[in-house]
Short mmCIF file of C-alpha atoms and ligand atoms in Angstrom, two decimals:
data_model
loop_
_atom_site.label_atom_id
_atom_site.label_comp_id
_atom_site.label_asym_id
_atom_site.label_seq_id
_atom_site.Cartn_x
_atom_site.Cartn_y
_atom_site.Cartn_z
CA MET A 1214 -5.64 -4.72 4.88
CA LYS A 1215 -7.05 -6.29 8.14
CA VAL A 1216 -5.20 -9.00 8.90
CA LEU A 1217 -5.33 -11.47 10.50
CA ILE A 1218 -2.44 -12.70 12.50
CA VAL A 1219 -2.01 -16.75 13.15
CA GLY A 1220 0.50 -17.06 15.86
CA ALA A 1221 0.30 -13.53 17.08
CA ASN A 1222 1.91 -14.39 19.95
CA GLY A 1223 4.57 -16.43 19.24
CA LYS A 1224 8.33 -14.37 18.51
CA VAL A 1225 7.66 -13.33 14.87
CA GLY A 1226 3.34 -12.87 15.68
CA THR A 1227 4.24 -10.83 18.20
CA ILE A 1228 7.04 -8.24 16.08
CA LEU A 1229 4.78 -8.60 13.25
CA ALA A 1230 1.93 -7.08 15.15
CA GLY A 1231 3.36 -3.99 16.49
CA LYS A 1232 4.90 -3.40 13.02
CA LEU A 1233 1.68 -3.97 11.14
CA TRP A 1234 -0.05 -1.73 13.35
CA ALA A 1235 2.55 1.36 13.46
CA HIS A 1236 1.89 1.23 9.08
CA SER A 1237 -1.02 2.94 8.06
CA ASN A 1238 -2.19 0.51 5.06
CA PHE A 1239 -3.10 -2.24 7.76
CA SER A 1240 -5.03 -3.13 10.67
CA PRO A 1241 -3.54 -6.05 12.14
CA VAL A 1242 -5.69 -9.00 14.43
CA GLY A 1243 -3.97 -10.90 16.73
CA LEU A 1244 -5.00 -14.53 17.08
CA ILE A 1245 -3.82 -15.61 20.54
CA ARG A 1246 -5.09 -18.55 22.42
CA ASP A 1247 -4.67 -17.68 25.66
CA MET A 1248 -6.84 -14.35 27.36
CA ARG A 1249 -3.57 -13.34 28.89
CA GLN A 1250 -1.83 -13.33 26.33
CA GLN A 1251 -4.54 -9.83 25.09
CA THR A 1252 -2.56 -7.72 27.96
CA LYS A 1253 0.73 -7.17 25.29
CA PHE A 1254 -1.75 -6.64 22.18
CA THR A 1255 -3.75 -4.32 24.12
CA ALA A 1256 -0.54 -2.44 25.27
CA LEU A 1257 0.81 -2.74 21.74
CA GLY A 1258 -2.99 -1.21 20.17
CA VAL A 1259 -3.40 -4.37 18.09
CA PRO A 1260 -6.88 -6.13 18.38
CA SER A 1261 -6.97 -9.66 19.59
CA VAL A 1262 -9.74 -12.63 19.29
CA VAL A 1263 -8.79 -15.74 21.28
CA GLY A 1264 -9.34 -19.32 19.13
CA ASP A 1265 -7.45 -22.38 18.80
CA LEU A 1266 -6.18 -23.51 15.34
CA GLU A 1267 -6.75 -26.95 16.14
CA GLU A 1268 -10.47 -26.41 17.39
CA GLY A 1269 -11.01 -24.08 14.15
CA VAL A 1270 -10.80 -20.55 13.82
CA SER A 1271 -13.32 -20.19 11.26
CA SER A 1272 -15.32 -17.41 12.88
CA PHE A 1273 -12.72 -15.23 12.65
CA LEU A 1274 -12.13 -15.11 9.24
CA PRO A 1275 -14.95 -13.27 7.97
CA GLY A 1276 -14.06 -8.96 6.85
CA LEU A 1277 -10.77 -10.28 6.76
CA ASP A 1278 -8.32 -9.12 3.55
CA ALA A 1279 -5.36 -11.40 4.59
CA VAL A 1280 -4.24 -14.20 6.64
CA VAL A 1281 -0.54 -14.69 8.21
CA PHE A 1282 -0.03 -18.23 9.31
CA THR A 1283 3.38 -18.31 12.09
CA ALA A 1284 2.21 -20.67 14.27
CA GLY A 1285 3.79 -23.84 15.35
CA SER A 1286 3.62 -26.24 18.01
CA GLY A 1287 7.35 -24.93 19.09
CA SER A 1288 11.01 -27.69 20.03
CA ARG A 1289 9.75 -28.77 22.60
CA THR A 1290 6.68 -30.77 21.33
CA GLY A 1291 6.48 -33.90 20.41
CA SER A 1292 6.05 -35.24 16.63
CA GLU A 1293 2.00 -35.44 17.11
CA LYS A 1294 1.82 -32.04 17.76
CA THR A 1295 3.84 -30.66 14.93
CA THR A 1296 1.17 -32.84 12.65
CA ASP A 1297 -1.69 -31.46 14.43
CA VAL A 1298 -0.82 -27.98 14.32
CA ASP A 1299 2.35 -27.03 11.39
CA GLN A 1300 0.32 -29.51 9.31
CA ASN A 1301 -3.45 -30.04 10.03
CA ALA A 1302 -4.68 -27.51 11.63
CA ALA A 1303 -2.24 -25.11 8.83
CA ILE A 1304 -4.69 -27.56 6.28
CA GLN A 1305 -7.88 -26.80 7.87
CA LEU A 1306 -6.97 -23.02 7.99
CA ILE A 1307 -6.83 -23.21 4.31
CA LYS A 1308 -10.05 -24.61 3.75
CA ASP A 1309 -11.37 -22.01 5.89
CA CYS A 1310 -9.95 -19.11 4.05
CA GLU A 1311 -11.18 -20.73 0.80
CA GLY A 1312 -14.60 -20.81 2.14
CA ALA A 1313 -14.76 -17.60 4.25
CA GLY A 1314 -13.73 -16.06 0.79
CA VAL A 1315 -10.11 -14.77 2.49
CA ARG A 1316 -8.19 -14.84 -0.78
CA ARG A 1317 -4.48 -13.58 0.38
CA PHE A 1318 -2.40 -16.18 3.06
CA ILE A 1319 1.01 -16.13 3.48
CA MET A 1320 2.25 -19.05 4.95
CA ILE A 1321 5.33 -19.34 6.60
CA SER A 1322 7.49 -22.16 5.74
CA ALA A 1323 10.92 -23.07 6.54
CA ILE A 1324 13.81 -23.67 4.01
CA GLY A 1325 13.47 -27.52 3.24
CA ALA A 1326 10.02 -27.77 3.82
CA ASP A 1327 8.84 -31.09 1.79
CA PRO A 1328 6.64 -34.17 2.01
CA ASN A 1329 9.19 -35.94 1.38
CA SER A 1330 12.20 -34.09 3.38
CA GLU A 1331 15.14 -36.74 3.82
CA SER A 1332 16.89 -33.96 6.97
CA THR A 1333 18.76 -36.22 9.36
CA ARG A 1334 17.57 -33.27 12.00
CA ILE A 1335 13.92 -32.48 11.63
CA GLN A 1336 12.93 -34.33 9.39
CA HIS A 1337 8.80 -34.56 10.87
CA TYR A 1338 8.74 -30.76 10.93
CA LEU A 1339 9.84 -30.61 7.13
CA ARG A 1340 7.45 -32.97 5.72
CA ALA A 1341 4.51 -31.31 7.84
CA LYS A 1342 5.75 -27.53 6.95
CA GLY A 1343 6.10 -29.11 3.22
CA VAL A 1344 2.48 -31.57 2.77
CA ALA A 1345 1.15 -27.72 4.51
CA ASP A 1346 2.74 -25.80 1.76
CA SER A 1347 1.52 -28.24 -1.14
CA ARG A 1348 -1.78 -28.05 -0.07
CA LEU A 1349 -1.41 -24.26 -0.01
CA ARG A 1350 -0.13 -24.16 -4.08
CA SER A 1351 -2.97 -26.63 -5.05
CA SER A 1352 -5.61 -23.79 -3.31
CA LYS A 1353 -7.44 -21.58 -4.94
CA LEU A 1354 -6.31 -18.84 -2.67
CA ASP A 1355 -3.79 -15.56 -3.56
CA TYR A 1356 -0.88 -17.39 -2.09
CA THR A 1357 2.66 -16.77 -0.90
CA ILE A 1358 4.75 -18.88 1.22
CA ILE A 1359 7.85 -17.32 2.21
CA ALA A 1360 10.82 -19.97 3.86
CA PRO A 1361 13.14 -18.41 5.88
CA GLY A 1362 16.40 -20.44 7.09
CA SER A 1363 16.77 -20.81 10.69
CA LEU A 1364 15.57 -18.09 13.13
CA ILE A 1365 17.12 -15.84 15.30
CA ASP A 1366 16.35 -13.30 17.95
CA GLU A 1367 18.90 -10.67 17.01
CA ARG A 1368 18.36 -7.59 15.66
CA GLY A 1369 17.56 -6.81 11.74
CA THR A 1370 19.78 -5.96 10.00
CA GLY A 1371 17.40 -4.76 6.75
CA ARG A 1372 19.35 -6.90 4.52
CA VAL A 1373 18.42 -10.19 3.22
CA GLN A 1374 18.94 -12.98 0.11
CA VAL A 1375 16.03 -13.82 -1.10
CA SER A 1376 15.60 -16.94 -4.10
CA GLU A 1377 13.34 -19.36 -5.42
CA ASP A 1378 15.27 -21.97 -4.18
CA LEU A 1379 18.36 -21.00 -2.22
CA GLY A 1380 20.19 -24.41 -2.56
CA PHE A 1381 21.88 -23.59 1.11
CA HIS A 1382 20.34 -23.13 4.70
CA GLY A 1383 21.40 -20.47 6.51
CA TYR A 1384 20.06 -17.34 9.42
CA LEU A 1385 17.59 -14.89 9.12
CA PRO A 1386 16.77 -12.46 11.87
CA ARG A 1387 13.15 -13.09 13.22
CA GLU A 1388 12.87 -9.11 12.33
CA ASP A 1389 14.18 -9.15 8.82
CA LEU A 1390 11.25 -12.19 8.14
CA VAL A 1391 8.72 -9.34 9.44
CA GLU A 1392 9.87 -6.73 7.31
CA CYS A 1393 9.93 -10.16 4.31
CA ILE A 1394 6.22 -10.53 5.30
CA ILE A 1395 5.25 -6.93 4.71
CA GLU A 1396 7.10 -6.37 1.46
CA SER A 1397 4.86 -9.84 0.47
CA LEU A 1398 1.84 -8.19 2.04
CA LYS A 1399 2.74 -5.07 -0.65
CA ASN A 1400 3.86 -6.63 -3.57
CA PHE A 1401 1.27 -8.41 -5.49
CA ASN A 1402 3.74 -10.21 -7.99
CA SER A 1403 4.48 -12.41 -4.72
CA ILE A 1404 1.25 -14.29 -4.88
CA GLY A 1405 2.02 -17.24 -6.42
CA LYS A 1406 5.51 -17.08 -4.86
CA THR A 1407 7.37 -19.29 -3.17
CA ILE A 1408 10.62 -17.39 -1.42
CA GLN A 1409 13.31 -18.90 0.45
CA VAL A 1410 14.76 -15.70 2.39
CA VAL A 1411 18.33 -15.96 4.96
CA SER A 1412 20.54 -12.66 5.61
CA GLY A 1413 22.50 -11.30 3.09
CA GLY A 1414 23.53 -7.81 1.15
CA GLN A 1415 20.24 -6.60 -0.13
CA LYS A 1416 17.74 -4.05 0.89
CA VAL A 1417 14.48 -6.23 1.50
CA LYS A 1418 12.37 -4.02 -0.91
CA ASP A 1419 14.89 -4.50 -3.85
CA ALA A 1420 15.38 -7.91 -3.13
CA PHE A 1421 12.07 -8.50 -3.57
CA ILE A 1422 11.64 -6.85 -6.69
CA GLY A 1423 15.24 -7.84 -7.98
CA LEU A 1424 13.69 -12.04 -7.40
CA ILE A 1425 9.45 -10.88 -8.95
CA GLY A 1426 9.15 -7.13 -9.80
CA GLY A 1427 7.63 -5.14 -8.12
CA GLY A 1428 3.87 -5.35 -8.22
CA LEU A 1429 0.73 -3.11 -7.43
CA PRO A 1430 -2.76 -3.67 -6.79
CA PRO A 1431 -4.82 -4.87 -9.40
CA ILE A 1432 -7.16 -1.74 -10.28
CA ALA A 1433 -10.76 -2.86 -9.45
N1 NAP B 1843 12.47 -21.41 14.52
C1 NAP B 1843 13.23 -21.10 13.68
O1 NAP B 1843 14.33 -21.64 13.20
C2 NAP B 1843 12.55 -21.65 12.44
C3 NAP B 1843 12.55 -21.89 10.91
C4 NAP B 1843 11.88 -21.69 10.12
C5 NAP B 1843 10.58 -21.03 10.01
N2 NAP B 1843 9.98 -21.37 11.42
C6 NAP B 1843 8.59 -21.03 11.39
O2 NAP B 1843 8.19 -19.54 11.96
C7 NAP B 1843 7.36 -19.90 12.11
C8 NAP B 1843 7.08 -18.60 13.14
O3 NAP B 1843 8.76 -18.76 14.46
P1 NAP B 1843 8.29 -18.23 15.48
O4 NAP B 1843 9.70 -18.28 16.23
O5 NAP B 1843 7.92 -16.79 16.16
O6 NAP B 1843 7.32 -19.21 16.52
P2 NAP B 1843 7.05 -19.29 17.84
O7 NAP B 1843 7.45 -18.05 18.89
O8 NAP B 1843 7.14 -20.47 18.59
O9 NAP B 1843 5.50 -18.71 17.95
C9 NAP B 1843 4.21 -20.23 17.43
C10 NAP B 1843 3.36 -19.47 18.46
O10 NAP B 1843 2.18 -20.56 17.60
C11 NAP B 1843 1.23 -19.97 18.68
N3 NAP B 1843 0.44 -21.96 18.80
C12 NAP B 1843 0.68 -22.94 18.89
N4 NAP B 1843 -0.27 -23.83 18.45
C13 NAP B 1843 -1.48 -23.41 18.17
C14 NAP B 1843 -2.42 -23.35 18.01
N5 NAP B 1843 -3.44 -25.33 18.14
N6 NAP B 1843 -3.83 -22.35 17.63
C15 NAP B 1843 -3.21 -21.35 17.53
N7 NAP B 1843 -2.00 -21.15 17.49
C16 NAP B 1843 -0.87 -21.72 18.08
C17 NAP B 1843 2.00 -20.17 19.74
O11 NAP B 1843 1.20 -20.11 21.13
P3 NAP B 1843 1.27 -19.66 22.24
O12 NAP B 1843 2.05 -18.65 22.55
O13 NAP B 1843 -0.24 -19.97 23.38
O14 NAP B 1843 2.02 -21.16 22.58
C18 NAP B 1843 2.88 -19.64 19.40
O15 NAP B 1843 2.30 -18.23 19.30
C19 NAP B 1843 6.91 -20.90 12.58
O16 NAP B 1843 5.34 -21.60 11.33
C20 NAP B 1843 7.68 -21.73 12.65
O17 NAP B 1843 7.48 -23.09 12.03
C21 NAP B 1843 10.90 -21.65 12.84
#
């Protein structure tokens, strides 16, 4: 499965690139926006392409099997950038994937993402993510929306709690989010689902099977 990692130079994207590369079923390509970031990916053995979401990246889509959107404007930019990247660029990418016939789309969203979020802390971000998620749900794509709690850099435990609606916020090591992304790519029952995830007590694969069952690719 040839997978474009959008936001590859980010914390999640970098871990994902390495893990997918080590996996015989996947052939990752990292989308980065600065040539100087290429060194890291060359060292990992992962091919990379240089492009900016805000300028459009449709030329990289033909021939792909899947896209993972793990880009983000980050907390240090203003709300305008959040709208530009987390919302509008994500929506443009969804449209471009529809146009290019790249059906599989994994969106890294966030617990609480909602176009009508009333969060007192990160309302603008959650609304922007929510608008992009809504557009993805109404697309023709085979999407999975993974909505983690707050991401932390601690080592992964390989154990999570998943639900379509957890009802609370929590934390998740980025390494464990990456395991959830890979599990979603492997488990075709995740298509059309929104899966919230925080640290928990179940192995990632078991947690997914418990929530959605284990789905193999359809026989052609
Ligand atoms: N932080 C949290 O607690 C939290 C919680 C829930 C969900 N999330 C979501 O999880 C995802 C991954 O988080 P992370 O910690 O890995 O984020 P990160 O380290 O900030 O990485 C984000 C990446 O997006 C890239 N990017 C930004 N604008 C771009 C553009 N216009 N074109 C191409 N790439 C662009 C950045 O590129 P550069 O490296 O060039 O800057 C960066 O590599 C994000 O979607 C985030 O919203 C985060």
